[in-house]
Tab-separated table of C-alpha atoms in Angstrom:
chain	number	residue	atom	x	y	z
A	1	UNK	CA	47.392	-2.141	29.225
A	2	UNK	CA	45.237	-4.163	27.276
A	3	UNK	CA	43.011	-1.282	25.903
A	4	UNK	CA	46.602	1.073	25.301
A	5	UNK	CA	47.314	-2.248	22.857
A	6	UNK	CA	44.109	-2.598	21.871
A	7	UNK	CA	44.084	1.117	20.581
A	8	UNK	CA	47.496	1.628	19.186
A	9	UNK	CA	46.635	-1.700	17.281
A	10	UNK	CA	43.582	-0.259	16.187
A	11	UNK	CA	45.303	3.160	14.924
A	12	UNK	CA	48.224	0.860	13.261
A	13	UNK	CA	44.705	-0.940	11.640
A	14	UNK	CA	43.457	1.855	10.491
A	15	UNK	CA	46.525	4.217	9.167
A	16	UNK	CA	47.360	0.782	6.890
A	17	UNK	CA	43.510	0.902	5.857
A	18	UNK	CA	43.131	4.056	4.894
A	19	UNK	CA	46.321	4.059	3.127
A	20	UNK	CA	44.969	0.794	1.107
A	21	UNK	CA	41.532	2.548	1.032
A	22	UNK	CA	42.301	5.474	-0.543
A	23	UNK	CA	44.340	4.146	-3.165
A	24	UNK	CA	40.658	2.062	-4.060
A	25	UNK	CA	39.072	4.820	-4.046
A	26	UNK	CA	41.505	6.660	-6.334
A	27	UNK	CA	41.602	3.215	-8.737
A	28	UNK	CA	37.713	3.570	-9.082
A	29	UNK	CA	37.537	7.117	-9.517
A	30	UNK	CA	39.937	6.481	-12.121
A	31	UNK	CA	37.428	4.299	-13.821
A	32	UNK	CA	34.827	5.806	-13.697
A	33	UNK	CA	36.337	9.102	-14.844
A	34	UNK	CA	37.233	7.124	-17.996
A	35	UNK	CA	33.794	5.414	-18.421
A	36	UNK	CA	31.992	8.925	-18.191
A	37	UNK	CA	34.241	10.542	-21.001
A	38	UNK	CA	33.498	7.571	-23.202
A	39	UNK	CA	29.885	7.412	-22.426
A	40	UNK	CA	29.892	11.332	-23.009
A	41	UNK	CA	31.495	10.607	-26.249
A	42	UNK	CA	29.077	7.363	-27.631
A	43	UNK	CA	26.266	7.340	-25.380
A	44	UNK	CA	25.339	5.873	-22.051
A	45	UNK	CA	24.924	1.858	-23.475
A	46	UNK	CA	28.124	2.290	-26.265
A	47	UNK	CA	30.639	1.462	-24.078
A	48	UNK	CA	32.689	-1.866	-23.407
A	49	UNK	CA	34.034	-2.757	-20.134
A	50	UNK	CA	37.596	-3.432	-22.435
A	51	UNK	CA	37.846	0.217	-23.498
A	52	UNK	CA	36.928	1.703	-19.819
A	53	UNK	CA	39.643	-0.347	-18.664
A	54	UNK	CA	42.169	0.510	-21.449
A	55	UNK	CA	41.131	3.908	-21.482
A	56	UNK	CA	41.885	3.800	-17.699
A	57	UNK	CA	45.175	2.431	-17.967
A	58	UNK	CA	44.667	-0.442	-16.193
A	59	UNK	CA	44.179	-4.479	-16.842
A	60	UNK	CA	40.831	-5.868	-17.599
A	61	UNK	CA	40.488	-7.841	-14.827
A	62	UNK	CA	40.669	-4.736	-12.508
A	63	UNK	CA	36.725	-3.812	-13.584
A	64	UNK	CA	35.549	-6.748	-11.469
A	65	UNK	CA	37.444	-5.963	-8.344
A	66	UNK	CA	35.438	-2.693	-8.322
A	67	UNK	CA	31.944	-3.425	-9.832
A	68	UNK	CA	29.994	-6.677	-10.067
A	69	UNK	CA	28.497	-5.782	-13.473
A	70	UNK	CA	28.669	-3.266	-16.038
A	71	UNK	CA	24.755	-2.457	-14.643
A	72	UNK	CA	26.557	-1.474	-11.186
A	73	UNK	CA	29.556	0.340	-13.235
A	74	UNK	CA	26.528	2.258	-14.926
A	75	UNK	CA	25.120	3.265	-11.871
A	76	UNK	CA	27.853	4.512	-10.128
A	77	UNK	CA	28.710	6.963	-13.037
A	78	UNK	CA	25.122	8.054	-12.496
A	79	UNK	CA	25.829	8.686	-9.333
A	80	UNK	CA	29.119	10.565	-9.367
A	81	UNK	CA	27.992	12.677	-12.180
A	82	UNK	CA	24.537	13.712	-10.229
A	83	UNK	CA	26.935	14.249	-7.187
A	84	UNK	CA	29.438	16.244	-8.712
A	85	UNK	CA	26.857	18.560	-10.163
A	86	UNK	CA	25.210	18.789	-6.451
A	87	UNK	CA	28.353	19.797	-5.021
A	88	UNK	CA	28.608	22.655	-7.187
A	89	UNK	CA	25.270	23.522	-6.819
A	90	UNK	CA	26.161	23.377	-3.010
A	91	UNK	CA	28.765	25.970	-3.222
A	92	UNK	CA	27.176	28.113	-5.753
A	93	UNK	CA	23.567	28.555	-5.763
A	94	UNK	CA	22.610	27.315	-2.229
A	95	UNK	CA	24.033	30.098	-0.746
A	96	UNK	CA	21.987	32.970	-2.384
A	97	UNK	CA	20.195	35.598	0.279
A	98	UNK	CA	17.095	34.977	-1.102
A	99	UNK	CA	15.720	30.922	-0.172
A	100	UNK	CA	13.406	31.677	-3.151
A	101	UNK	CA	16.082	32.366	-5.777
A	102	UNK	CA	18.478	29.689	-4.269
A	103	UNK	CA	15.583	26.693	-4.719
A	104	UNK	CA	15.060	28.259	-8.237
A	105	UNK	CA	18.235	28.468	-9.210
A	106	UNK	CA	19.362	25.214	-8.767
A	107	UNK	CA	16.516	24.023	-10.268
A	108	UNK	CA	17.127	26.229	-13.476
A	109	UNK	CA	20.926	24.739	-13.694
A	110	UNK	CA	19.656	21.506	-13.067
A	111	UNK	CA	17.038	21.968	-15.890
A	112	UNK	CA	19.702	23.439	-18.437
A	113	UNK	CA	22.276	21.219	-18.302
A	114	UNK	CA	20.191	18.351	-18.271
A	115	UNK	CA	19.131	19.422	-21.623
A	116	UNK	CA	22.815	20.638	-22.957
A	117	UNK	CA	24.561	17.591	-21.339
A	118	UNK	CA	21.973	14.534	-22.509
A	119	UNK	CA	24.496	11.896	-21.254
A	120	UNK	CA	24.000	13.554	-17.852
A	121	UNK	CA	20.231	14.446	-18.353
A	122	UNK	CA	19.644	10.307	-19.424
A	123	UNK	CA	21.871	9.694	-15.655
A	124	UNK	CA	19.130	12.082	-13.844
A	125	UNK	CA	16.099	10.361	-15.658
A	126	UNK	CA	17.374	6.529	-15.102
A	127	UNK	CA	18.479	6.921	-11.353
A	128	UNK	CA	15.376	8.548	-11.140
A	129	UNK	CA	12.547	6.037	-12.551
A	130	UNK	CA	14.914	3.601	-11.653
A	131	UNK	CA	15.645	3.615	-7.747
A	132	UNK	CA	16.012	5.991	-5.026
A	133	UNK	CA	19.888	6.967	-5.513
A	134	UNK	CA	18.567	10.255	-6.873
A	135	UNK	CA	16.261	11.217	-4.270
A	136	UNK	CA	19.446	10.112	-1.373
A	137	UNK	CA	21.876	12.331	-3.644
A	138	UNK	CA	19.648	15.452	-4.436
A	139	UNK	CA	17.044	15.233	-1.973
A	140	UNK	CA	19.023	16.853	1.254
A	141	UNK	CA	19.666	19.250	-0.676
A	142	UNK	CA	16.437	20.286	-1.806
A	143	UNK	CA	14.943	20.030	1.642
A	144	UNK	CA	17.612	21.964	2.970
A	145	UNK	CA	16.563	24.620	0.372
A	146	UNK	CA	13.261	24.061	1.252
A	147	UNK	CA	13.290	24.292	4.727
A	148	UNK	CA	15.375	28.174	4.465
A	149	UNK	CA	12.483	28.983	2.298
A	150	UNK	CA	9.756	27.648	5.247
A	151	UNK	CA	11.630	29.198	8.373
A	152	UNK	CA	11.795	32.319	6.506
A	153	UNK	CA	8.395	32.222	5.559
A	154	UNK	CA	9.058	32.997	2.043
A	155	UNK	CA	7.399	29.044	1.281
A	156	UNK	CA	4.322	27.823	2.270
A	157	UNK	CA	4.684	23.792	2.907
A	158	UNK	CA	2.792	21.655	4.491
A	159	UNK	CA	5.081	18.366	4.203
A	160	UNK	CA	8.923	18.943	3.598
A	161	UNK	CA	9.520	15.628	2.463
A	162	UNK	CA	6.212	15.777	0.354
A	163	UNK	CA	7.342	18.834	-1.514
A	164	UNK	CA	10.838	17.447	-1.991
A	165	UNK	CA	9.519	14.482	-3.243
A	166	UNK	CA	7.046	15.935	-5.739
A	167	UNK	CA	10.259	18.575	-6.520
A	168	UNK	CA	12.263	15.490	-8.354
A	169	UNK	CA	9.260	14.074	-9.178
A	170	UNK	CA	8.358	16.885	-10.964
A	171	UNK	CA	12.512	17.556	-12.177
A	172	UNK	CA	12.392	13.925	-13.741
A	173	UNK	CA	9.382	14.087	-15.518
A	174	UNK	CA	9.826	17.708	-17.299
A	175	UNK	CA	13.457	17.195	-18.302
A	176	UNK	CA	11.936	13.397	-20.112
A	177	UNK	CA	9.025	16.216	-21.727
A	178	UNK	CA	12.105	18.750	-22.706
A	179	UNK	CA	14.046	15.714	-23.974
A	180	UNK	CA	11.160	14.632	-26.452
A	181	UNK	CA	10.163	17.697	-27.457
A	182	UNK	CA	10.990	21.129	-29.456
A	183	UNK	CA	13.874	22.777	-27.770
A	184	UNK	CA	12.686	25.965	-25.962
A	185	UNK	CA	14.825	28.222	-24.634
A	186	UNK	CA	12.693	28.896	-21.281
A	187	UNK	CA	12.308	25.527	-20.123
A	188	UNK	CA	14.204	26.455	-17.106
A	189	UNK	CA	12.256	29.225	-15.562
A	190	UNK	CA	8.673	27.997	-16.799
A	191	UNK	CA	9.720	24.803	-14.444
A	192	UNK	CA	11.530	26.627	-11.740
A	193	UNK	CA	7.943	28.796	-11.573
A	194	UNK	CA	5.536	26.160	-11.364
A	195	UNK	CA	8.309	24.935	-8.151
A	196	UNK	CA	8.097	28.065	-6.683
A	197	UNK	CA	4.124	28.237	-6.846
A	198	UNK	CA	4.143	24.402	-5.910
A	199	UNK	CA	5.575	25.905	-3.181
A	200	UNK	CA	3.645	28.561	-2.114
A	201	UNK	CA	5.341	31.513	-3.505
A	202	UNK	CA	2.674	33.663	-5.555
A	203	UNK	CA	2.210	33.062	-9.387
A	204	UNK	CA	3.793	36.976	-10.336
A	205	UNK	CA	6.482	36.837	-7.937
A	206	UNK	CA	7.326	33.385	-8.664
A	207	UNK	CA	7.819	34.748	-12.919
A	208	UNK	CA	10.101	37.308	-11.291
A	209	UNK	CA	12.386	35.202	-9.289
A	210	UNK	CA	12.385	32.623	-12.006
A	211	UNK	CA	13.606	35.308	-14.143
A	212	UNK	CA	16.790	36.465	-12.591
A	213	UNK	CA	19.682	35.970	-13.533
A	214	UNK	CA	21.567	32.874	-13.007
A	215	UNK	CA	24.622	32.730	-11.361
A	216	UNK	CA	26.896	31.849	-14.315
A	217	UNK	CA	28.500	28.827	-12.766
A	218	UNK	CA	30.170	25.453	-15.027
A	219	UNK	CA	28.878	22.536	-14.705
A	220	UNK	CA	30.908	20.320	-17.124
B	1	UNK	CA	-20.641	-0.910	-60.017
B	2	UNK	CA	-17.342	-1.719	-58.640
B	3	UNK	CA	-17.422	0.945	-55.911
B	4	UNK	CA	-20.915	-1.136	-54.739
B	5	UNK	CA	-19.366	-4.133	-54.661
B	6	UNK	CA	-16.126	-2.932	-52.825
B	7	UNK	CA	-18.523	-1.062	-50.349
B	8	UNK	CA	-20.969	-4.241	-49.642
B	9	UNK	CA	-17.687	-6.834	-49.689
B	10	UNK	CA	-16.141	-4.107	-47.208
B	11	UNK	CA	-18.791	-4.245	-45.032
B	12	UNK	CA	-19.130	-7.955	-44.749
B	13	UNK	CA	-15.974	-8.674	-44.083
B	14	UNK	CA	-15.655	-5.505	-41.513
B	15	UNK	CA	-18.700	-7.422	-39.943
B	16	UNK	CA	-16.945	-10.589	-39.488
B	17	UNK	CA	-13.713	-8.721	-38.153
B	18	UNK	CA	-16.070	-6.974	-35.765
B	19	UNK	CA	-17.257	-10.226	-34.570
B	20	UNK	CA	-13.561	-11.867	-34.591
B	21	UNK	CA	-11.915	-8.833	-32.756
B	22	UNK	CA	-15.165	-8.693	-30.289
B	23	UNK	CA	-14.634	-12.173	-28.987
B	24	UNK	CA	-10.759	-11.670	-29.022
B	25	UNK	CA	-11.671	-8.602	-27.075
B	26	UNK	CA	-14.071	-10.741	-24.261
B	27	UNK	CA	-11.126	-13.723	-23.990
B	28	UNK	CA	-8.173	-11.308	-23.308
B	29	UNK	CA	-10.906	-9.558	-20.887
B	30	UNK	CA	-11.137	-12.947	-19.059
B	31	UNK	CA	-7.282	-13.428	-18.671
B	32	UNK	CA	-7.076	-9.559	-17.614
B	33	UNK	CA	-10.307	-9.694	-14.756
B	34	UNK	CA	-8.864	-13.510	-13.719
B	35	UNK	CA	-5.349	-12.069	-13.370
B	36	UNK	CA	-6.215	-8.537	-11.530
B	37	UNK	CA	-8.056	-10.899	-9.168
B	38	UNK	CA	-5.481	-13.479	-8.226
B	39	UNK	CA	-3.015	-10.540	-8.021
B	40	UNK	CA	-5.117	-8.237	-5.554
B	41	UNK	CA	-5.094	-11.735	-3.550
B	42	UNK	CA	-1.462	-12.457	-3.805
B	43	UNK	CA	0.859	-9.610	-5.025
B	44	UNK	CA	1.452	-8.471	-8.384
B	45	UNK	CA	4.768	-10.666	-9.195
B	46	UNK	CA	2.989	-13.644	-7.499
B	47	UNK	CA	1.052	-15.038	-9.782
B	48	UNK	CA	1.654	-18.137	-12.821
B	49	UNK	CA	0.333	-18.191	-16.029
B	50	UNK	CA	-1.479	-21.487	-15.787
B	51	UNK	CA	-3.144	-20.421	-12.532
B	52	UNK	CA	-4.778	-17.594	-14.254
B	53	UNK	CA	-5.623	-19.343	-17.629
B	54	UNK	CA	-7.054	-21.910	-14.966
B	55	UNK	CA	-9.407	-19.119	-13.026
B	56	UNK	CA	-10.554	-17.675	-16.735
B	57	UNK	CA	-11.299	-21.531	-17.614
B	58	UNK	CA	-9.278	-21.519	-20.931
B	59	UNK	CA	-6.367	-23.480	-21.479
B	60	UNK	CA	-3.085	-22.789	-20.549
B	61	UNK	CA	-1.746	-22.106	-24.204
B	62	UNK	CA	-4.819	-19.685	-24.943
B	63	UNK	CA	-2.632	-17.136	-22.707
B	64	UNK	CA	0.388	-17.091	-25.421
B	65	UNK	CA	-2.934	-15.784	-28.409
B	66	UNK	CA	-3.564	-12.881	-26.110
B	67	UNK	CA	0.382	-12.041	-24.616
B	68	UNK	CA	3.810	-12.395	-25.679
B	69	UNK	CA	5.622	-12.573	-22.054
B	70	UNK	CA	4.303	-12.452	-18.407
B	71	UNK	CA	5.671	-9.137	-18.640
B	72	UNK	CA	3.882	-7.851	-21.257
B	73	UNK	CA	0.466	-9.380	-19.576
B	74	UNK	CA	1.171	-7.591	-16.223
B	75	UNK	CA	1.706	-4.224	-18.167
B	76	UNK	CA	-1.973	-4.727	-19.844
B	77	UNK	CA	-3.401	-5.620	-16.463
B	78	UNK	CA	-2.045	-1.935	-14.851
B	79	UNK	CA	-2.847	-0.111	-17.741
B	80	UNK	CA	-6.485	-1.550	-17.671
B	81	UNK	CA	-6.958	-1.082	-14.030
B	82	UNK	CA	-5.895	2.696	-14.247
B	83	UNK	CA	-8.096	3.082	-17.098
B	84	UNK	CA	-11.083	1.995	-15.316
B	85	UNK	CA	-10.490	4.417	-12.495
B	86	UNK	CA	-9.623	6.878	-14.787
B	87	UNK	CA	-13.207	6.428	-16.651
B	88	UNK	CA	-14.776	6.661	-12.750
B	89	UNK	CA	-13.228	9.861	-12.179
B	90	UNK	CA	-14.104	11.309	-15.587
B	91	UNK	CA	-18.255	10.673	-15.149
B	92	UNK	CA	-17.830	11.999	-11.359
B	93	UNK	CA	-15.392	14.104	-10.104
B	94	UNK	CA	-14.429	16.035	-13.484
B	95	UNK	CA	-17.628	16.992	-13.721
B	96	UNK	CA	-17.472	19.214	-10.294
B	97	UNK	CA	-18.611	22.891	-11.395
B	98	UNK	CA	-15.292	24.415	-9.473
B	99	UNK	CA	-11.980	23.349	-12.249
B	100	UNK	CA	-9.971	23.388	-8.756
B	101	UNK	CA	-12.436	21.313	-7.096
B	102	UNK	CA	-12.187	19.081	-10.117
B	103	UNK	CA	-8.554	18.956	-10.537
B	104	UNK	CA	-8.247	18.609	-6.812
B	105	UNK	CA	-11.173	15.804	-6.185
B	106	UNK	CA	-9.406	13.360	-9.062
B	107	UNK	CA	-5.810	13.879	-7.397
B	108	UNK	CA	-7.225	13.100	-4.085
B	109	UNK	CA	-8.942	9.952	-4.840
B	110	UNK	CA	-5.691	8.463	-7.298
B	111	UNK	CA	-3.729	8.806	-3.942
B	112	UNK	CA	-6.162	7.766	-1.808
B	113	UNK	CA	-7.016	4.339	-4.097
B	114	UNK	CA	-3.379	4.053	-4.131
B	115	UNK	CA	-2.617	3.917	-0.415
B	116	UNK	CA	-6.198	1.716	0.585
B	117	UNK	CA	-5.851	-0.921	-2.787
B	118	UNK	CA	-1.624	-1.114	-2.531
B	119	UNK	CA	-1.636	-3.361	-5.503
B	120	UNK	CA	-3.661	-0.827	-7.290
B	121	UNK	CA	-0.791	1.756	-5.860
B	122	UNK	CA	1.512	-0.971	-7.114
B	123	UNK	CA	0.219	-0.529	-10.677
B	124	UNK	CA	0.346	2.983	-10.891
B	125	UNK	CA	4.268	3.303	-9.658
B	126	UNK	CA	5.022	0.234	-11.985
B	127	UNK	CA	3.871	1.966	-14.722
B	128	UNK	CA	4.989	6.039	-13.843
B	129	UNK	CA	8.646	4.410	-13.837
B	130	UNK	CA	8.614	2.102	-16.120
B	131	UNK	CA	7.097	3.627	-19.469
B	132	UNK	CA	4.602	6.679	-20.375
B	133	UNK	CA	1.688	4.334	-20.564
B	134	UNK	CA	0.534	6.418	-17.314
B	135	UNK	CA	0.830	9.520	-18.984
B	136	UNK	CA	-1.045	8.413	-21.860
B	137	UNK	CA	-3.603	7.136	-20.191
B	138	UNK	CA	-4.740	9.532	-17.089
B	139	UNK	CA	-2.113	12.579	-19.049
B	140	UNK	CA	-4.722	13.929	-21.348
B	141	UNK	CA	-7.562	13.865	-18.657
B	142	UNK	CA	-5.491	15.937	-16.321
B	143	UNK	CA	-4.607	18.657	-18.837
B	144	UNK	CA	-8.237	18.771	-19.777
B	145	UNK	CA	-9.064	19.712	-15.971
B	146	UNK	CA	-6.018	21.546	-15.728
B	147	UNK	CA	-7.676	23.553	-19.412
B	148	UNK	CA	-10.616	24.356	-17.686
B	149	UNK	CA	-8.848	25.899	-14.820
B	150	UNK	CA	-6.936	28.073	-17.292
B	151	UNK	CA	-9.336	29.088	-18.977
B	152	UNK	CA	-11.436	29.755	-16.354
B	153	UNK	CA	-8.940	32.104	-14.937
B	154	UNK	CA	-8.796	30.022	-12.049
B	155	UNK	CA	-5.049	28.183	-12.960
B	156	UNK	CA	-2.166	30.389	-13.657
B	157	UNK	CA	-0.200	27.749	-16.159
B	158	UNK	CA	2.936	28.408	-18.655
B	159	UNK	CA	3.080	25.530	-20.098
B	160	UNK	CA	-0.560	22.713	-19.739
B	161	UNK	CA	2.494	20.053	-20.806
B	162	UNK	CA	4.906	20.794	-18.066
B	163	UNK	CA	1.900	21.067	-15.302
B	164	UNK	CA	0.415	17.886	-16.729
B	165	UNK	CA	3.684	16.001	-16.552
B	166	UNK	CA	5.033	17.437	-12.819
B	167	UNK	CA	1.164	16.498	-11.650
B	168	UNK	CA	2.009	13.068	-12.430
B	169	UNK	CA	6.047	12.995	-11.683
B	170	UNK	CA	4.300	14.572	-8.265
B	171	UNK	CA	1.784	12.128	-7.928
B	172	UNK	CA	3.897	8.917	-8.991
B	173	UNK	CA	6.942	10.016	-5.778
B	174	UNK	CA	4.152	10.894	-3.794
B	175	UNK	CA	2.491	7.396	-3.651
B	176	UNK	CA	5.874	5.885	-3.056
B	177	UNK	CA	6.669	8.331	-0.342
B	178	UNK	CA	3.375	7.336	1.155
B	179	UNK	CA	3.618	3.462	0.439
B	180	UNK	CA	7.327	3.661	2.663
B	181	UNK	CA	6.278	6.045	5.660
B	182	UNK	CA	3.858	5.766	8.785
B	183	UNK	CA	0.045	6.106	7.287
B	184	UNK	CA	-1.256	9.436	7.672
B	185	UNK	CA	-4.958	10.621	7.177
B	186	UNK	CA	-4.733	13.534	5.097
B	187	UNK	CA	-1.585	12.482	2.732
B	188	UNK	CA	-4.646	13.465	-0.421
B	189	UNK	CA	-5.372	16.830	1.037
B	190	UNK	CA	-1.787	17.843	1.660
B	191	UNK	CA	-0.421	16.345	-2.026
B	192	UNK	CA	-3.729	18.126	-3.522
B	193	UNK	CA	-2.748	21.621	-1.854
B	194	UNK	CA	0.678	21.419	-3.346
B	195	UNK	CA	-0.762	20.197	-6.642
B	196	UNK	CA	-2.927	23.460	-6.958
B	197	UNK	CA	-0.606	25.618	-5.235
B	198	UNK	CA	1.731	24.792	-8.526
B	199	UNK	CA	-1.212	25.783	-10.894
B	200	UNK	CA	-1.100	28.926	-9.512
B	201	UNK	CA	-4.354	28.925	-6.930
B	202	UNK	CA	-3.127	30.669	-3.916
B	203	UNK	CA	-1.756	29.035	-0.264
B	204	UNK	CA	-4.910	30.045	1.665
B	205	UNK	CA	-7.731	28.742	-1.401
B	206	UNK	CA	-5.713	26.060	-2.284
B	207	UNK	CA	-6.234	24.397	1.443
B	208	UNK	CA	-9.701	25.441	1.158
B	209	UNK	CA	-10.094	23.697	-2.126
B	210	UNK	CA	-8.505	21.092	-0.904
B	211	UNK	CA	-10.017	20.349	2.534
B	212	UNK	CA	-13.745	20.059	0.776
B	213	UNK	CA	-16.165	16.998	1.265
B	214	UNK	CA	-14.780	14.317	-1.769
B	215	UNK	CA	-17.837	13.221	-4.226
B	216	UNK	CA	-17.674	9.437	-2.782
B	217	UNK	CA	-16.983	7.122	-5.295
B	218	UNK	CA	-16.337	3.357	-5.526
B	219	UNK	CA	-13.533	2.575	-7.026
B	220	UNK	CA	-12.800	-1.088	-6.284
């Protein structure tokens, strides 16, 4: 008897706590939808907790229920974008025949709209020098990639988490180049080929794959 | 006349700079050695100002001639240490008659200083996030090796830039993947092999390359 109580108390628990979760999670979402479009619009630092809030429909005094600091506000954005781009990636590119084409690829997209989007490329290059969060986001991804490329023996790796490592190391470091520099159309593929050598694939074949066409896919 | 006169004036007074800016140059080389010391002791964030004023024997103020913050004091202390490795590895690994050997030989021994002398490590992650200073400093030595192996024929490169900058996005994760996982022996050979996979040497050479007996080197 006890446990039947304990567990239809524990369902009653949790039906009333997802009910008051969700609606959380749909109040921050909301927040952060409406601190993204503004920092689209002025730039990553431009934006006032007031206005997210406003431009949220919601009180002031909501922001601190949901984020200790605008720092932690600025990160999750970060976050969400990077994730939201990963998902599509997911769907999109992952799932290409060849491993070869589907690590390039999403490197290529990642690459490009980094460089159209530079609210979203500065989010890649902070939570990257910054901490970890991009390495947890992207990372599975990658090695997932990664691995299809090993097991079919397309890639030559001697570490998986080594070459996924040195993959955003590289991704964070070349998009902070194409940032400062001349805009080039081929930034994409010239990075996605010295990935797919990193990797093991040879130097001509890697210019070939890098040089397919991309799945045409929207990342905005 | 005048041109004499602004030549021999010009020369006195550059003589007098030299011998201001030399001794400015020996003091802040005091606070720099005293602080790298007490730091490889103690941790890099563990350290006061007086204590290392103290261990120079200057006074406590003399610290504020030489450095505006703490901050700015530990930056000039990483920046210094990498330099001096870097000017190790110039006189003798670059010199190695193979450019893969070369390229390979430097690589191994930044991530093998890294992982032996963590504060060292410490310095070069500090400074790979936190500002291009790392680029500038070891960046245009690695795209001279990385040069040599292009021209050679023995690198297949698009861009020296890109390859210069993923070498060190690479190397930077790399040392933090190492710093947070179980030690391993041959972390250098395996990050050099991906290193000169990505400049285009091929799987099989590049472990070659990779596996051969490092020039031994102090670096401490």
């Amino acid at each position: 008897m006890g446990v039947t109580w304990a567990i239809i108390y524990g369902e009653r628990m949790t039906k009333t706590d997802d009910r008051r979760s969700r609606r959380r999670e749909q109040t921050r979402a909301r927040l952060i939808d409406a601190a993204r479009t503004l920092m689209a619009e002025r730039g990553f630092n431009e934006v006032g907790i007031a206005e997210i809030t406003e431009a949220a429909d919601l009180g002031t005094g909501t922001f601190y229920n949901y984020f200790s600091s605008r720092e932690q506000m600025q990160a999750a954005v970060a976050e969400d974008s990077v994730e939201k781009v990963g998902d599509i990636l997911d769907r999109e590119v992952s799932s290409l025949e060849d491993p070869a084409e589907a690590f390039a690829g999403s490197l290529r997209h990642l690459v490009r709209h980094a460089l159209s989007d530079r609210v979203w490329g500065g989010f890649l290059v902070q939570m990257g020098a910054a901490h970890p969060a991009l390495v947890r986001i992207l990372g599975p991804r990658a090695r997932r990639d990664l691995l299809r490329g090993l097991e079919s023996g397309r890639f030559t790796i001697d570490d998986l988490d080594l070459a996924t490592t040195c993959t955003f190391g590289s991704l964070i470091a070349s998009i902070q180049l194409a940032m400062d520099s001349e805009p080039r159309e081929d930034r994409d593929q010239i990075f996605a080929r010295a990935m797919l050598r990193m990797v093991g694939v040879p130097a001509g074949e890697a210019a070939e794959v890098a040089a397919r066409p991309l799945p045409e896919i929207d990342l905005t």
